[in-house]
Amino acid sequence: MADRIEISIVFFVYMFLMMGIGVYYYRRTRNMSDYFLGNRKLGAWVTSMSAEASDMSGWMLMGVPGFAYVAGLNAGWIALGIILGTWANWHFVAARLRVYTEAANNSLTLPDFFENRFMSDSGMLRVVPAIFILIFFILYTSSGFVAAGRLFETIFSLPYVPSLLLGAGVVVFYTLVGGFLAVSRTDFIQGVMMFFAILVVPVGAALMLGGFTATAQMLYATHASFFAPLTKPDGSTLGFIEFISLMAWGIGYFGQPHILVRFMAIRDARELPQATRIAMAWVVISLGAALLVGMVGAVYLRTPLEGTAAETVFLVMAGELFPPIAAGLILAAVLAAIMSTASAQLLVAASAFAQDIYRRSFRPAAPQEELVWVSRISVLAIAAGAIYLGLSPDNFILDMVAYAWAGFGAAFGPALLSCLFWRRTTERGVLAGIVTGGLTVLIWKQFAPFGLYEIVPGFLFSLLAIYVVSRLDAPPPQAVTEAFDRVDTGDGRP
């Protein structure tokens, strides 16, 4: 009982600190640029840590270790795909997106950029992407709330639904109040906490078992298949389709709005090389440690974890390994991971509704103060939908994330790459690609032919739709191609 009280104290101190940051930045949020992009004033460290913390949510501390707990190094293919995708996103997309979004009438959201990129006034490139953002972010945010429910359920022995509501309430509060400035600053803190937490747990467990050599020997004796990356948990060999499906997580990065918005917010594109180095070091070390958590947990824990309980391996190990205060700090890092991503997703989804649906379709002349309040109301509505989807305790976190990840990657990845790198892209082509990619994921998921991850056909069909429709369409207006060329040669910086 005393241990639980100490852990509770650490948790409440952490939550009040995060809420305090939200209140502080509430007083500094004056317009939509402040609320959604922090007025493009983030430095390299905050940008990189914020991007990775908003990316690697509870699924890194719970979903990936849970997969490695039953599959060993077979789970490493997801990690490798993620590492390659992260590098490609920072290396090829970040700088050009930062420059181009500011040159394109200071675009604040992806739909905003799509419309401004083609100097369009039809509204379709705002409304249609915003609808897909709302659909997939409600599902994505729900996965974070499920992770929060599991966290509080594991630590405090609370019923699942109250745990879900408590975790969601904290995230909603500081997103609602502080906006992007609060989220990005807390993401920096949370990124640091996640990094050290994911390292200390497997190292501590291995030392308790007699060191890394002794731990590896125990693993080989009891779970020899863990060291065979091409062997699945059931003992069968990983097939080509399954391999492609695991690696395909990487291509999803090009379409994740909550990550891309961090590139848009850095104060100068020249700081992105430093931010890239920081981000890549964080990702490689953290994902490697996440795999170790699951594998070491398989021999460290005496009571096997079955079904969805496998995704609590990190939580259970932290509670057993460390004294209450230290365990509370480590477990607070899990809450940090959940809060960072869920808050980023709520913010982007709210911006899609306020900026791209409400303002574009209903109130074009709405003042900035009204749009900020509409965004805050949207946060509440989107969170309510995410909570509803997360009410079942039988949901696998990694499965929910995979679905939403595929939706964004297929709907927006090809469209964004085409807008940034192909001058012949047309407005109709991009619209066709977004609709094709999004619908392919929604439909493919229901039937799952060949067992192929839905992001693969979604991404490919979206690229094909963009190319075919753009080629059949009339070339873009001269003003559009001239604007593209200015950015392409580096002259498009406002």
Coordinates of C-alpha atoms in Angstrom, one line a residue:
M1 CA 0.0 0.0 0.0
A2 CA 2.8 2.4 0.9
D3 CA 4.5 1.7 -2.4
R4 CA 1.3 2.6 -4.3
I5 CA 1.0 5.9 -2.4
E6 CA 4.6 6.9 -3.3
I7 CA 4.1 6.0 -6.9
S8 CA 0.8 8.0 -6.9
I9 CA 2.6 11.0 -5.5
V10 CA 5.2 10.9 -8.3
F11 CA 2.5 10.6 -10.8
F12 CA 0.4 13.5 -9.5
V13 CA 3.5 15.8 -9.3
Y14 CA 4.3 15.0 -12.9
M15 CA 0.7 15.5 -14.1
F16 CA 0.4 18.9 -12.3
L17 CA 3.8 20.0 -13.8
M18 CA 2.5 19.2 -17.3
M19 CA -0.7 21.0 -16.6
G20 CA 1.2 24.0 -15.3
I21 CA 3.1 24.3 -18.5
G22 CA -0.2 24.3 -20.3
V23 CA -1.5 27.1 -18.2
Y24 CA 1.7 29.1 -18.7
Y25 CA 1.5 28.9 -22.5
Y26 CA -2.2 29.6 -22.4
R27 CA -1.2 33.3 -21.7
R28 CA 1.1 33.3 -24.7
T29 CA -1.3 31.8 -27.3
R30 CA -2.8 34.8 -29.2
N31 CA -3.5 33.5 -32.7
M32 CA -3.7 30.4 -34.9
S33 CA 0.0 30.4 -35.7
D34 CA 0.9 30.4 -32.0
Y35 CA -1.7 27.7 -31.3
F36 CA -0.7 25.3 -34.1
L37 CA 3.0 26.0 -34.9
G38 CA 4.3 28.0 -32.0
N39 CA 4.8 30.9 -34.5
R40 CA 7.6 28.8 -36.1
K41 CA 10.1 29.5 -33.3
L42 CA 11.3 26.1 -32.2
G43 CA 15.0 25.3 -31.9
A44 CA 16.8 22.2 -33.1
W45 CA 16.7 20.3 -29.8
V46 CA 13.0 21.0 -29.1
T47 CA 12.0 20.2 -32.7
S48 CA 13.8 16.9 -32.8
M49 CA 12.7 15.7 -29.4
S50 CA 9.2 16.9 -29.9
A51 CA 9.0 15.1 -33.3
E52 CA 10.2 11.8 -31.9
A53 CA 8.2 12.0 -28.7
S54 CA 5.0 12.7 -30.6
D55 CA 5.9 9.8 -32.9
M56 CA 7.1 7.2 -30.4
S57 CA 4.1 7.1 -28.1
G58 CA 3.0 4.4 -25.7
W59 CA 3.4 2.0 -28.6
M60 CA 7.2 2.2 -28.3
L61 CA 7.1 1.5 -24.6
M62 CA 4.3 -0.9 -24.7
G63 CA 3.4 -2.2 -28.2
V64 CA 7.0 -2.9 -29.4
P65 CA 8.2 -4.5 -26.2
G66 CA 5.0 -6.6 -26.2
F67 CA 5.7 -7.8 -29.7
A68 CA 9.3 -8.6 -28.8
Y69 CA 8.1 -10.4 -25.7
V70 CA 6.5 -13.1 -27.9
A71 CA 8.5 -12.7 -31.1
G72 CA 12.1 -11.7 -30.2
L73 CA 14.2 -10.3 -33.0
N74 CA 11.3 -11.0 -35.4
A75 CA 9.9 -7.7 -34.0
G76 CA 13.0 -6.0 -35.1
W77 CA 11.8 -5.7 -38.7
I78 CA 9.2 -3.1 -37.6
A79 CA 12.0 -1.2 -35.8
L80 CA 14.3 -1.3 -38.9
G81 CA 11.5 0.0 -41.1
I82 CA 10.8 2.8 -38.6
I83 CA 14.5 3.8 -38.4
L84 CA 14.8 3.9 -42.2
G85 CA 11.5 5.8 -42.6
T86 CA 12.5 8.3 -39.9
W87 CA 15.9 9.0 -41.6
A88 CA 14.2 9.5 -45.0
N89 CA 11.6 11.8 -43.6
W90 CA 14.2 14.1 -41.9
H91 CA 16.7 13.9 -44.8
F92 CA 14.4 14.4 -47.8
V93 CA 11.2 16.1 -46.5
A94 CA 11.9 18.2 -43.5
A95 CA 13.8 21.2 -44.9
R96 CA 11.8 21.5 -48.1
L97 CA 8.5 21.3 -46.2
R98 CA 9.7 24.0 -43.8
V99 CA 10.6 26.4 -46.6
Y100 CA 7.7 25.6 -48.8
T101 CA 4.9 25.8 -46.2
E102 CA 6.0 29.3 -45.2
A103 CA 6.4 30.4 -48.8
A104 CA 2.9 29.0 -49.6
N105 CA 1.1 31.8 -47.7
N106 CA 2.4 30.6 -44.3
S107 CA 0.4 27.3 -44.4
L108 CA -0.3 26.1 -40.9
T109 CA -1.7 22.6 -41.7
L110 CA -1.2 19.9 -44.4
P111 CA -4.6 20.7 -46.1
D112 CA -3.7 24.4 -45.9
F113 CA -0.4 23.6 -47.7
F114 CA -2.1 21.5 -50.3
E115 CA -4.5 24.3 -51.2
N116 CA -1.9 27.1 -51.1
R117 CA 0.5 25.0 -53.1
F118 CA -1.9 25.1 -56.1
M119 CA -3.3 28.5 -55.4
S120 CA -6.7 26.9 -55.3
D121 CA -9.9 28.3 -54.0
S122 CA -12.2 25.3 -54.6
G123 CA -11.9 24.2 -51.0
M124 CA -11.6 20.5 -51.9
L125 CA -7.9 20.3 -51.0
R126 CA -8.8 21.5 -47.5
V127 CA -12.0 19.7 -46.7
V128 CA -11.3 16.2 -48.1
P129 CA -7.9 15.8 -46.4
A130 CA -9.3 17.2 -43.2
I131 CA -12.0 14.5 -43.2
F132 CA -9.4 11.8 -43.4
I133 CA -7.3 13.4 -40.7
L134 CA -10.3 13.4 -38.4
I135 CA -11.1 9.7 -39.2
F136 CA -7.6 8.3 -38.6
F137 CA -6.7 10.6 -35.7
I138 CA -9.7 9.6 -33.7
L139 CA -8.5 6.0 -34.1
Y140 CA -4.8 6.9 -33.4
T141 CA -5.6 9.0 -30.4
S142 CA -7.8 6.1 -29.1
S143 CA -4.8 3.9 -29.1
G144 CA -3.0 6.4 -26.8
F145 CA -6.0 6.4 -24.4
V146 CA -6.0 2.6 -24.4
A147 CA -2.3 2.7 -23.4
A148 CA -3.2 5.2 -20.6
G149 CA -5.9 2.9 -19.4
R150 CA -3.6 -0.1 -19.2
L151 CA -1.0 2.0 -17.4
F152 CA -3.3 3.2 -14.6
E153 CA -5.0 -0.2 -14.5
T154 CA -1.6 -1.9 -14.0
I155 CA -0.2 0.5 -11.4
F156 CA -3.2 1.4 -9.3
S157 CA -5.4 -1.6 -9.8
L158 CA -8.1 0.7 -11.0
P159 CA -10.9 -0.5 -13.3
Y160 CA -10.1 0.0 -16.9
V161 CA -12.7 2.6 -17.8
P162 CA -11.9 5.0 -15.0
S163 CA -8.2 4.6 -15.8
L164 CA -9.0 5.4 -19.5
L165 CA -10.9 8.6 -18.5
L166 CA -8.2 9.8 -16.1
G167 CA -5.4 9.5 -18.6
A168 CA -7.5 11.1 -21.4
G169 CA -8.4 14.0 -19.1
V170 CA -4.8 14.9 -18.4
V171 CA -3.9 14.9 -22.1
V172 CA -7.0 16.9 -23.1
F173 CA -6.4 19.5 -20.4
Y174 CA -3.0 20.7 -21.4
T175 CA -3.6 20.3 -25.1
L176 CA -6.8 22.3 -24.7
V177 CA -5.2 25.1 -22.8
G178 CA -1.7 25.5 -24.1
G179 CA -1.8 24.5 -27.7
F180 CA 1.4 23.8 -29.7
L181 CA 3.8 25.7 -27.4
A182 CA 2.7 23.7 -24.4
V183 CA 2.7 20.4 -26.4
S184 CA 6.2 21.0 -27.9
R185 CA 7.8 22.0 -24.6
T186 CA 6.3 19.1 -22.7
D187 CA 7.3 16.8 -25.6
F188 CA 10.9 17.8 -25.0
I189 CA 10.7 16.9 -21.3
Q190 CA 8.8 13.7 -22.2
G191 CA 11.3 12.7 -24.9
V192 CA 14.1 12.9 -22.4
M193 CA 12.1 10.9 -19.8
M194 CA 11.2 8.2 -22.4
F195 CA 14.8 7.9 -23.5
F196 CA 16.2 7.2 -20.1
A197 CA 13.3 5.0 -19.0
I198 CA 13.5 2.7 -22.0
L199 CA 17.3 2.3 -21.3
V200 CA 17.3 1.7 -17.6
V201 CA 14.7 -1.1 -17.5
P202 CA 16.4 -3.7 -19.7
V203 CA 19.8 -2.8 -18.3
G204 CA 18.5 -3.2 -14.8
A205 CA 16.8 -6.5 -15.5
A206 CA 19.9 -7.9 -17.2
L207 CA 22.1 -6.9 -14.3
M208 CA 19.7 -8.6 -11.9
L209 CA 19.9 -11.8 -14.0
G210 CA 23.7 -11.8 -13.8
G211 CA 24.7 -9.6 -16.7
F212 CA 24.1 -9.4 -20.4
T213 CA 26.0 -12.6 -21.2
A214 CA 24.1 -14.6 -18.6
T215 CA 20.8 -13.1 -19.8
A216 CA 21.6 -14.0 -23.4
Q217 CA 22.4 -17.6 -22.4
M218 CA 19.1 -17.9 -20.5
L219 CA 17.2 -16.5 -23.5
Y220 CA 18.9 -18.9 -25.8
A221 CA 18.1 -21.9 -23.6
T222 CA 14.4 -21.1 -23.2
H223 CA 13.6 -19.0 -26.3
A224 CA 16.1 -19.9 -29.0
S225 CA 13.8 -18.7 -31.7
F226 CA 14.2 -15.1 -30.3
F227 CA 17.6 -15.0 -32.0
A228 CA 16.2 -16.0 -35.4
P229 CA 14.7 -12.8 -37.0
L230 CA 13.0 -14.7 -39.8
T231 CA 11.2 -17.0 -37.3
K232 CA 7.7 -16.1 -36.1
P233 CA 6.3 -16.7 -32.6
D234 CA 4.5 -19.9 -33.8
G235 CA 7.8 -21.3 -35.2
S236 CA 7.0 -20.8 -38.9
T237 CA 9.3 -18.9 -41.2
L238 CA 8.6 -15.3 -42.0
G239 CA 7.2 -15.0 -45.5
F240 CA 7.9 -12.4 -48.2
I241 CA 4.5 -10.7 -47.8
E242 CA 4.9 -10.6 -44.0
F243 CA 8.5 -9.2 -44.4
I244 CA 7.3 -6.4 -46.7
S245 CA 4.4 -5.6 -44.3
L246 CA 6.7 -5.2 -41.4
M247 CA 9.3 -3.1 -43.3
A248 CA 6.5 -1.0 -44.9
W249 CA 6.0 0.9 -41.6
G250 CA 8.8 3.1 -42.8
I251 CA 6.9 4.6 -45.8
G252 CA 4.2 5.7 -43.4
Y253 CA 6.4 8.6 -42.1
F254 CA 5.9 10.7 -45.2
G255 CA 2.2 11.2 -44.4
Q256 CA 2.0 11.6 -40.6
P257 CA 0.6 15.1 -39.9
H258 CA 1.6 15.1 -36.2
I259 CA 5.3 14.5 -37.1
L260 CA 5.4 16.7 -40.3
V261 CA 4.0 19.7 -38.4
R262 CA 7.2 19.7 -36.3
F263 CA 9.3 20.2 -39.4
M264 CA 7.1 23.2 -40.2
A265 CA 7.6 24.8 -36.8
I266 CA 11.4 24.9 -36.6
R267 CA 12.7 28.5 -36.7
D268 CA 15.2 28.0 -39.5
A269 CA 15.6 25.2 -42.0
R270 CA 19.4 25.5 -41.5
E271 CA 19.0 24.0 -38.0
L272 CA 17.5 20.8 -39.4
P273 CA 20.8 18.9 -40.0
Q274 CA 21.5 19.2 -36.2
A275 CA 17.9 18.2 -35.4
T276 CA 18.2 15.2 -37.7
R277 CA 21.3 13.9 -35.9
I278 CA 19.6 14.3 -32.5
A279 CA 16.4 12.6 -33.7
M280 CA 18.2 9.6 -35.3
A281 CA 20.4 8.9 -32.3
W282 CA 17.2 9.0 -30.1
V283 CA 15.3 6.7 -32.4
V284 CA 18.0 4.0 -32.9
I285 CA 18.9 3.7 -29.3
S286 CA 15.3 3.8 -28.0
L287 CA 13.9 1.2 -30.5
G288 CA 16.9 -1.1 -29.7
A289 CA 16.1 -0.8 -26.0
A290 CA 12.4 -1.4 -26.6
L291 CA 13.2 -4.7 -28.3
L292 CA 15.5 -5.6 -25.3
V293 CA 12.7 -4.9 -22.8
G294 CA 10.5 -7.5 -24.4
M295 CA 13.2 -10.1 -24.9
V296 CA 14.7 -9.7 -21.4
G297 CA 11.3 -9.6 -19.9
A298 CA 10.6 -13.1 -21.3
V299 CA 13.2 -14.5 -18.9
Y300 CA 13.0 -12.0 -16.1
L301 CA 9.3 -12.2 -15.3
R302 CA 8.3 -15.4 -13.5
T303 CA 4.6 -15.1 -14.4
P304 CA 3.9 -15.3 -18.1
L305 CA 1.9 -12.4 -19.7
E306 CA -0.8 -13.6 -22.0
G307 CA -2.8 -11.9 -24.7
T308 CA -3.0 -8.1 -24.4
A309 CA -1.1 -8.3 -21.1
A310 CA 2.1 -8.9 -23.0
E311 CA 2.0 -5.1 -23.9
T312 CA 2.4 -4.4 -20.1
V313 CA 5.8 -6.1 -19.9
F314 CA 7.6 -2.7 -19.5
L315 CA 5.2 -1.6 -16.8
V316 CA 5.5 -4.9 -14.8
M317 CA 9.3 -5.0 -15.1
A318 CA 9.7 -1.4 -13.9
G319 CA 7.4 -2.1 -10.9
E320 CA 9.4 -5.1 -9.9
L321 CA 12.9 -3.8 -10.5
F322 CA 13.0 -0.5 -8.8
P323 CA 11.9 1.1 -5.5
P324 CA 8.6 3.1 -5.5
I325 CA 10.0 6.6 -6.2
A326 CA 12.3 5.4 -9.1
A327 CA 9.5 3.1 -10.4
G328 CA 7.1 6.1 -10.3
L329 CA 9.5 8.2 -12.4
I330 CA 10.0 5.5 -14.9
L331 CA 6.3 4.8 -15.2
A332 CA 5.7 8.5 -15.5
A333 CA 7.7 8.3 -18.7
V334 CA 5.1 5.9 -20.1
L335 CA 2.5 8.5 -19.3
A336 CA 4.8 11.1 -20.9
A337 CA 5.0 9.0 -24.1
I338 CA 1.2 8.6 -24.2
M339 CA 0.6 12.3 -23.5
S340 CA 3.1 13.5 -26.1
T341 CA 1.6 11.7 -29.0
A342 CA -2.1 11.9 -28.1
S343 CA -1.8 15.7 -27.5
A344 CA 0.0 16.2 -30.8
Q345 CA -2.7 14.2 -32.6
L346 CA -5.5 16.0 -30.9
L347 CA -3.9 19.3 -31.9
V348 CA -3.5 18.4 -35.5
A349 CA -7.1 17.0 -35.8
A350 CA -8.5 20.1 -34.1
S351 CA -6.5 22.3 -36.6
A352 CA -8.0 20.3 -39.5
F353 CA -11.5 21.0 -38.3
A354 CA -11.0 24.6 -37.3
Q355 CA -8.8 25.8 -40.1
D356 CA -9.8 23.5 -43.0
I357 CA -13.5 22.7 -42.4
Y358 CA -15.0 25.4 -40.1
R359 CA -13.1 28.4 -41.5
R360 CA -13.1 27.2 -45.1
S361 CA -16.7 26.1 -45.4
F362 CA -18.6 28.1 -42.7
R363 CA -16.8 31.2 -41.4
P364 CA -14.2 32.5 -43.8
A365 CA -14.0 35.8 -41.9
A366 CA -13.8 34.3 -38.5
P367 CA -11.4 36.2 -36.2
Q368 CA -8.3 34.5 -34.8
E369 CA -9.7 34.3 -31.3
E370 CA -12.8 32.5 -32.5
L371 CA -10.8 30.0 -34.4
V372 CA -8.7 29.2 -31.4
W373 CA -11.8 28.6 -29.3
V374 CA -13.3 26.4 -32.1
S375 CA -10.1 24.4 -32.1
R376 CA -10.4 23.9 -28.3
I377 CA -14.0 22.7 -28.6
S378 CA -12.8 20.4 -31.4
V379 CA -10.2 18.9 -29.0
L380 CA -13.0 17.9 -26.6
A381 CA -15.2 16.4 -29.4
I382 CA -12.4 14.4 -30.9
A383 CA -11.2 13.2 -27.5
A384 CA -14.8 12.0 -26.8
G385 CA -14.8 9.9 -30.0
A386 CA -11.4 8.5 -29.2
I387 CA -12.5 7.5 -25.7
Y388 CA -15.5 5.8 -27.0
L389 CA -13.4 3.7 -29.4
G390 CA -11.1 2.8 -26.6
L391 CA -13.6 1.6 -24.1
S392 CA -12.9 -2.1 -24.9
P393 CA -9.9 -3.4 -22.9
D394 CA -9.3 -6.1 -25.5
N395 CA -7.8 -3.7 -28.1
F396 CA -4.1 -4.3 -29.0
I397 CA -2.3 -0.9 -29.0
L398 CA 0.0 -1.9 -31.8
D399 CA -2.9 -3.0 -34.0
M400 CA -4.7 0.3 -33.5
V401 CA -1.6 2.3 -34.3
A402 CA -0.9 0.2 -37.4
Y403 CA -4.3 1.0 -38.9
A404 CA -4.1 4.7 -38.3
W405 CA -0.5 4.8 -39.4
A406 CA -1.4 3.1 -42.7
G407 CA -4.3 5.5 -43.2
F408 CA -2.1 8.6 -42.9
G409 CA 0.8 7.1 -44.8
A410 CA -1.3 6.1 -47.8
A411 CA -3.5 9.2 -47.9
F412 CA -1.0 11.9 -47.4
G413 CA 2.5 10.4 -48.0
P414 CA 2.3 10.2 -51.9
A415 CA 0.4 13.5 -52.0
L416 CA 3.0 15.3 -50.0
L417 CA 6.0 13.9 -51.8
S418 CA 4.4 14.8 -55.2
C419 CA 3.7 18.3 -54.0
L420 CA 7.3 18.8 -52.8
F421 CA 9.2 17.1 -55.6
W422 CA 7.2 16.9 -58.8
R423 CA 6.3 20.2 -60.5
R424 CA 3.9 18.5 -63.0
T425 CA 1.6 17.5 -60.1
T426 CA -1.9 18.9 -60.4
E427 CA -4.6 19.8 -57.9
R428 CA -6.9 17.0 -59.2
G429 CA -4.0 14.5 -59.1
V430 CA -3.3 15.2 -55.4
L431 CA -7.0 15.0 -54.6
A432 CA -7.3 11.7 -56.4
G433 CA -4.2 10.4 -54.5
I434 CA -5.6 11.3 -51.1
V435 CA -9.0 9.8 -51.7
T436 CA -7.5 6.6 -53.3
G437 CA -5.0 6.1 -50.6
G438 CA -7.4 6.7 -47.7
L439 CA -10.2 4.6 -49.1
T440 CA -7.8 1.7 -50.1
V441 CA -6.7 1.4 -46.5
L442 CA -10.2 1.5 -45.1
I443 CA -11.4 -1.1 -47.6
W444 CA -8.3 -3.3 -47.6
K445 CA -8.3 -3.5 -43.8
Q446 CA -11.7 -5.2 -43.8
F447 CA -10.7 -8.0 -46.1
A448 CA -6.8 -8.2 -45.7
P449 CA -6.1 -10.2 -48.8
F450 CA -2.8 -12.1 -48.8
G451 CA -2.1 -10.8 -45.2
L452 CA -0.5 -7.7 -46.8
Y453 CA -0.3 -4.6 -44.6
E454 CA -2.8 -2.1 -45.9
I455 CA -0.3 0.7 -46.2
V456 CA 1.5 -1.1 -49.1
P457 CA -1.5 -1.2 -51.6
G458 CA -2.7 2.2 -50.3
F459 CA 0.6 3.9 -50.9
L460 CA 1.1 2.4 -54.3
F461 CA -2.4 3.0 -55.5
S462 CA -2.2 6.6 -54.3
L463 CA 1.0 7.2 -56.2
L464 CA -0.5 5.7 -59.3
A465 CA -3.6 7.8 -59.0
I466 CA -1.6 11.0 -58.6
Y467 CA 0.6 10.2 -61.6
V468 CA -2.3 9.1 -64.0
V469 CA -4.7 12.0 -63.1
S470 CA -1.9 14.6 -63.2
R471 CA -0.8 13.4 -66.6
L472 CA -4.3 13.4 -68.0
D473 CA -5.0 16.8 -66.5
A474 CA -4.0 20.1 -67.9
P475 CA -0.5 21.3 -66.7
P476 CA -0.6 23.4 -63.6
P477 CA -0.8 27.2 -64.1
Q478 CA 2.4 29.0 -64.7
A479 CA 2.2 30.8 -61.4
V480 CA 2.1 27.5 -59.6
T481 CA 5.1 26.0 -61.4
E482 CA 7.1 29.3 -61.0
A483 CA 6.5 29.2 -57.2
F484 CA 7.6 25.5 -57.2
D485 CA 10.8 26.4 -59.1
R486 CA 11.6 29.3 -56.7
V487 CA 11.4 26.9 -53.7
D488 CA 13.3 24.2 -55.6
T489 CA 16.3 26.5 -56.2
G490 CA 16.3 27.8 -52.6
D491 CA 14.9 31.2 -53.6
G492 CA 11.4 30.5 -52.2
R493 CA 12.4 31.4 -48.6
P494 CA 10.0 34.2 -47.6

